[in-house]
Short mmCIF file of N, CA and C in Angstrom, two decimals:
data_model
loop_
_atom_site.label_atom_id
_atom_site.label_comp_id
_atom_site.label_asym_id
_atom_site.label_seq_id
_atom_site.Cartn_x
_atom_site.Cartn_y
_atom_site.Cartn_z
N MET K 1 118.27 -25.77 4.21
CA MET K 1 117.13 -25.14 4.83
C MET K 1 116.20 -24.65 3.72
N ALA K 2 114.95 -24.89 3.90
CA ALA K 2 113.96 -24.48 2.90
C ALA K 2 113.85 -22.96 2.86
N TYR K 3 113.56 -22.45 1.68
CA TYR K 3 113.41 -21.00 1.52
C TYR K 3 112.35 -20.47 2.47
N GLY K 4 111.25 -21.18 2.62
CA GLY K 4 110.17 -20.72 3.47
C GLY K 4 110.59 -20.54 4.91
N LYS K 5 111.36 -21.48 5.43
CA LYS K 5 111.82 -21.39 6.82
C LYS K 5 112.82 -20.25 6.98
N ALA K 6 113.73 -20.11 6.03
CA ALA K 6 114.72 -19.03 6.10
C ALA K 6 114.03 -17.67 6.03
N HIS K 7 113.05 -17.56 5.18
CA HIS K 7 112.30 -16.30 5.04
C HIS K 7 111.54 -15.99 6.33
N LEU K 8 110.91 -17.00 6.91
CA LEU K 8 110.17 -16.81 8.15
C LEU K 8 111.11 -16.41 9.29
N GLU K 9 112.26 -17.05 9.38
CA GLU K 9 113.23 -16.69 10.42
C GLU K 9 113.70 -15.25 10.26
N ALA K 10 113.91 -14.82 9.02
CA ALA K 10 114.33 -13.43 8.78
C ALA K 10 113.24 -12.45 9.21
N GLN K 11 111.99 -12.78 8.92
CA GLN K 11 110.87 -11.92 9.34
C GLN K 11 110.79 -11.85 10.86
N LEU K 12 110.91 -13.01 11.51
CA LEU K 12 110.84 -13.05 12.97
C LEU K 12 111.99 -12.27 13.60
N LYS K 13 113.18 -12.40 13.06
CA LYS K 13 114.34 -11.69 13.59
C LYS K 13 114.14 -10.18 13.49
N ARG K 14 113.71 -9.72 12.34
CA ARG K 14 113.49 -8.29 12.13
C ARG K 14 112.40 -7.76 13.07
N ALA K 15 111.28 -8.48 13.15
CA ALA K 15 110.18 -8.04 14.01
C ALA K 15 110.58 -8.03 15.48
N LEU K 16 111.29 -9.07 15.91
CA LEU K 16 111.72 -9.14 17.31
C LEU K 16 112.68 -8.00 17.65
N ALA K 17 113.62 -7.74 16.77
CA ALA K 17 114.58 -6.65 17.03
C ALA K 17 113.85 -5.32 17.21
N GLU K 18 112.87 -5.06 16.38
CA GLU K 18 112.12 -3.81 16.48
C GLU K 18 111.28 -3.76 17.75
N GLU K 19 110.66 -4.87 18.10
CA GLU K 19 109.82 -4.91 19.30
C GLU K 19 110.65 -4.81 20.57
N ILE K 20 111.83 -5.42 20.58
CA ILE K 20 112.71 -5.32 21.75
C ILE K 20 113.16 -3.88 21.94
N GLN K 21 113.47 -3.21 20.86
CA GLN K 21 113.88 -1.81 20.93
C GLN K 21 112.74 -0.95 21.49
N ALA K 22 111.51 -1.30 21.16
CA ALA K 22 110.35 -0.53 21.62
C ALA K 22 110.07 -0.73 23.11
N LEU K 23 110.65 -1.75 23.73
CA LEU K 23 110.40 -2.01 25.15
C LEU K 23 110.96 -0.90 26.05
N GLU K 24 111.99 -0.22 25.61
CA GLU K 24 112.60 0.88 26.36
C GLU K 24 113.03 0.47 27.77
N ASP K 25 113.53 -0.73 27.91
CA ASP K 25 114.07 -1.22 29.18
C ASP K 25 115.56 -0.89 29.20
N PRO K 26 116.06 -0.22 30.24
CA PRO K 26 117.48 0.14 30.26
C PRO K 26 118.42 -1.06 30.21
N ARG K 27 117.96 -2.22 30.68
CA ARG K 27 118.80 -3.42 30.62
C ARG K 27 119.00 -3.91 29.19
N LEU K 28 118.14 -3.45 28.29
CA LEU K 28 118.21 -3.89 26.89
C LEU K 28 118.93 -2.88 26.01
N PHE K 29 119.56 -1.88 26.63
CA PHE K 29 120.30 -0.87 25.88
C PHE K 29 121.48 -1.54 25.16
N LEU K 30 121.64 -1.24 23.88
CA LEU K 30 122.69 -1.80 23.04
C LEU K 30 122.64 -3.33 22.96
N LEU K 31 121.45 -3.86 22.88
CA LEU K 31 121.25 -5.30 22.69
C LEU K 31 121.01 -5.56 21.21
N THR K 32 121.62 -6.60 20.69
CA THR K 32 121.48 -6.94 19.28
C THR K 32 120.94 -8.35 19.15
N VAL K 33 119.92 -8.53 18.31
CA VAL K 33 119.44 -9.87 17.97
C VAL K 33 120.34 -10.36 16.84
N GLU K 34 121.21 -11.30 17.14
CA GLU K 34 122.20 -11.78 16.17
C GLU K 34 121.63 -12.84 15.23
N ALA K 35 120.81 -13.73 15.77
CA ALA K 35 120.26 -14.82 14.94
C ALA K 35 119.03 -15.39 15.62
N VAL K 36 118.20 -16.03 14.83
CA VAL K 36 117.07 -16.80 15.36
C VAL K 36 117.05 -18.15 14.66
N ARG K 37 116.63 -19.17 15.38
CA ARG K 37 116.51 -20.51 14.82
C ARG K 37 115.17 -21.09 15.24
N LEU K 38 114.36 -21.44 14.27
CA LEU K 38 113.06 -22.03 14.53
C LEU K 38 113.22 -23.55 14.59
N SER K 39 112.67 -24.17 15.62
CA SER K 39 112.78 -25.63 15.75
C SER K 39 112.04 -26.30 14.59
N LYS K 40 112.35 -27.57 14.37
CA LYS K 40 111.74 -28.29 13.24
C LYS K 40 110.22 -28.30 13.29
N ASP K 41 109.68 -28.44 14.50
CA ASP K 41 108.21 -28.48 14.62
C ASP K 41 107.60 -27.08 14.78
N GLY K 42 108.45 -26.05 14.84
CA GLY K 42 107.96 -24.68 14.91
C GLY K 42 107.47 -24.25 16.28
N SER K 43 107.74 -25.06 17.31
CA SER K 43 107.22 -24.73 18.63
C SER K 43 108.14 -23.83 19.46
N VAL K 44 109.42 -23.77 19.09
CA VAL K 44 110.39 -22.97 19.85
C VAL K 44 111.21 -22.12 18.89
N LEU K 45 111.34 -20.85 19.22
CA LEU K 45 112.21 -19.96 18.47
C LEU K 45 113.38 -19.60 19.39
N SER K 46 114.57 -20.09 19.05
CA SER K 46 115.77 -19.75 19.81
C SER K 46 116.27 -18.41 19.30
N VAL K 47 116.38 -17.45 20.20
CA VAL K 47 116.78 -16.09 19.85
C VAL K 47 118.16 -15.84 20.46
N TYR K 48 119.16 -15.66 19.61
CA TYR K 48 120.53 -15.44 20.06
C TYR K 48 120.80 -13.94 20.09
N VAL K 49 121.12 -13.44 21.28
CA VAL K 49 121.32 -12.00 21.46
C VAL K 49 122.71 -11.72 22.00
N GLU K 50 123.18 -10.51 21.71
CA GLU K 50 124.45 -10.04 22.26
C GLU K 50 124.19 -8.70 22.93
N ALA K 51 124.61 -8.61 24.18
CA ALA K 51 124.41 -7.39 24.95
C ALA K 51 125.75 -6.72 25.20
N PHE K 52 125.76 -5.41 25.08
CA PHE K 52 126.98 -4.65 25.31
C PHE K 52 127.42 -4.72 26.76
N ARG K 53 126.43 -4.73 27.65
CA ARG K 53 126.74 -4.81 29.08
C ARG K 53 125.70 -5.67 29.77
N GLU K 54 126.08 -6.27 30.86
CA GLU K 54 125.23 -7.08 31.72
C GLU K 54 124.29 -8.01 30.93
N GLU K 55 124.89 -9.02 30.36
CA GLU K 55 124.14 -9.96 29.53
C GLU K 55 123.07 -10.72 30.32
N GLU K 56 123.40 -11.14 31.54
CA GLU K 56 122.43 -11.90 32.34
C GLU K 56 121.18 -11.06 32.64
N GLY K 57 121.37 -9.80 32.96
CA GLY K 57 120.24 -8.91 33.21
C GLY K 57 119.38 -8.73 31.98
N ALA K 58 120.03 -8.63 30.83
CA ALA K 58 119.29 -8.48 29.57
C ALA K 58 118.49 -9.75 29.27
N LEU K 59 119.09 -10.92 29.51
CA LEU K 59 118.37 -12.18 29.26
C LEU K 59 117.17 -12.32 30.19
N ARG K 60 117.33 -11.89 31.45
CA ARG K 60 116.19 -11.93 32.39
C ARG K 60 115.08 -10.98 31.94
N ALA K 61 115.46 -9.79 31.50
CA ALA K 61 114.47 -8.82 31.04
C ALA K 61 113.71 -9.35 29.82
N LEU K 62 114.41 -9.99 28.91
CA LEU K 62 113.76 -10.56 27.73
C LEU K 62 112.81 -11.69 28.12
N SER K 63 113.23 -12.53 29.05
CA SER K 63 112.37 -13.64 29.48
C SER K 63 111.09 -13.11 30.13
N ARG K 64 111.22 -12.04 30.90
CA ARG K 64 110.04 -11.45 31.54
C ARG K 64 109.10 -10.82 30.52
N ALA K 65 109.64 -10.35 29.41
CA ALA K 65 108.83 -9.68 28.38
C ALA K 65 108.37 -10.65 27.30
N GLU K 66 108.58 -11.95 27.49
CA GLU K 66 108.26 -12.93 26.44
C GLU K 66 106.80 -12.84 25.98
N ARG K 67 105.87 -12.79 26.89
CA ARG K 67 104.45 -12.76 26.50
C ARG K 67 104.13 -11.53 25.66
N ARG K 68 104.68 -10.39 26.05
CA ARG K 68 104.46 -9.16 25.30
C ARG K 68 105.08 -9.26 23.90
N LEU K 69 106.26 -9.86 23.82
CA LEU K 69 106.92 -10.01 22.53
C LEU K 69 106.18 -10.98 21.61
N VAL K 70 105.67 -12.07 22.17
CA VAL K 70 104.90 -13.02 21.36
C VAL K 70 103.62 -12.36 20.86
N ALA K 71 102.97 -11.57 21.70
CA ALA K 71 101.76 -10.86 21.27
C ALA K 71 102.08 -9.89 20.14
N ALA K 72 103.22 -9.21 20.24
CA ALA K 72 103.63 -8.28 19.18
C ALA K 72 103.94 -9.04 17.89
N LEU K 73 104.58 -10.20 18.02
CA LEU K 73 104.86 -11.02 16.83
C LEU K 73 103.56 -11.47 16.17
N ALA K 74 102.56 -11.78 16.98
CA ALA K 74 101.27 -12.22 16.44
C ALA K 74 100.65 -11.15 15.55
N ARG K 75 100.87 -9.90 15.90
CA ARG K 75 100.33 -8.81 15.09
C ARG K 75 101.14 -8.57 13.82
N ARG K 76 102.41 -8.96 13.82
CA ARG K 76 103.30 -8.60 12.71
C ARG K 76 103.62 -9.74 11.74
N VAL K 77 103.61 -10.98 12.23
CA VAL K 77 104.03 -12.12 11.40
C VAL K 77 102.88 -13.12 11.33
N ARG K 78 102.55 -13.52 10.12
CA ARG K 78 101.45 -14.47 9.95
C ARG K 78 101.97 -15.89 10.11
N MET K 79 101.53 -16.53 11.19
CA MET K 79 101.89 -17.92 11.47
C MET K 79 100.66 -18.60 12.05
N ARG K 80 100.54 -19.86 11.77
CA ARG K 80 99.41 -20.61 12.31
C ARG K 80 99.51 -20.72 13.83
N ARG K 81 100.71 -21.04 14.30
CA ARG K 81 100.94 -21.17 15.74
C ARG K 81 102.26 -20.47 16.07
N LEU K 82 102.21 -19.55 16.99
CA LEU K 82 103.42 -18.81 17.35
C LEU K 82 104.29 -19.64 18.29
N PRO K 83 105.60 -19.57 18.11
CA PRO K 83 106.51 -20.36 18.93
C PRO K 83 106.75 -19.74 20.30
N ARG K 84 107.21 -20.55 21.20
CA ARG K 84 107.70 -20.09 22.50
C ARG K 84 109.08 -19.50 22.25
N LEU K 85 109.41 -18.41 22.91
CA LEU K 85 110.70 -17.75 22.71
C LEU K 85 111.70 -18.24 23.75
N GLU K 86 112.90 -18.53 23.29
CA GLU K 86 113.99 -18.96 24.16
C GLU K 86 115.17 -18.03 23.88
N PHE K 87 115.55 -17.23 24.87
CA PHE K 87 116.61 -16.25 24.68
C PHE K 87 117.93 -16.83 25.16
N LEU K 88 118.94 -16.77 24.29
CA LEU K 88 120.25 -17.35 24.58
C LEU K 88 121.34 -16.35 24.23
N PRO K 89 122.48 -16.43 24.94
CA PRO K 89 123.59 -15.56 24.56
C PRO K 89 124.17 -15.97 23.21
N TRP K 90 124.66 -15.02 22.47
CA TRP K 90 125.19 -15.26 21.12
C TRP K 90 126.32 -16.28 21.15
N ARG K 91 127.12 -16.30 22.19
CA ARG K 91 128.24 -17.24 22.25
C ARG K 91 127.77 -18.69 22.34
N ALA K 92 126.49 -18.91 22.67
CA ALA K 92 125.94 -20.26 22.74
C ALA K 92 125.36 -20.71 21.40
N SER K 93 125.49 -19.88 20.39
CA SER K 93 124.93 -20.17 19.07
C SER K 93 125.59 -21.40 18.45
N PRO K 94 124.78 -22.28 17.83
CA PRO K 94 125.38 -23.44 17.15
C PRO K 94 126.16 -22.98 15.92
N ALA K 95 127.18 -23.69 15.60
CA ALA K 95 128.05 -23.32 14.46
C ALA K 95 127.35 -23.41 13.14
#
């Protein structure tokens, strides 16, 4: 993996974790962003999360907040084109 992509993924992970925490949704209590993977063309960011309780509810809450999270990423991370966010459970993470 190129340094640039790894660095960008780290920035996106950090920014997303902070923005998710700022949502103050009770379904997102004790949710951790474990990893992010940017697709080769940069159009999709797979976000792997682990929830302490009710994972399905947390994934639904994140999907509903996608537009707000992308807007927040636009303010924090410099990218030519922001990716679509895809929220997945951590256990579905590729090896």
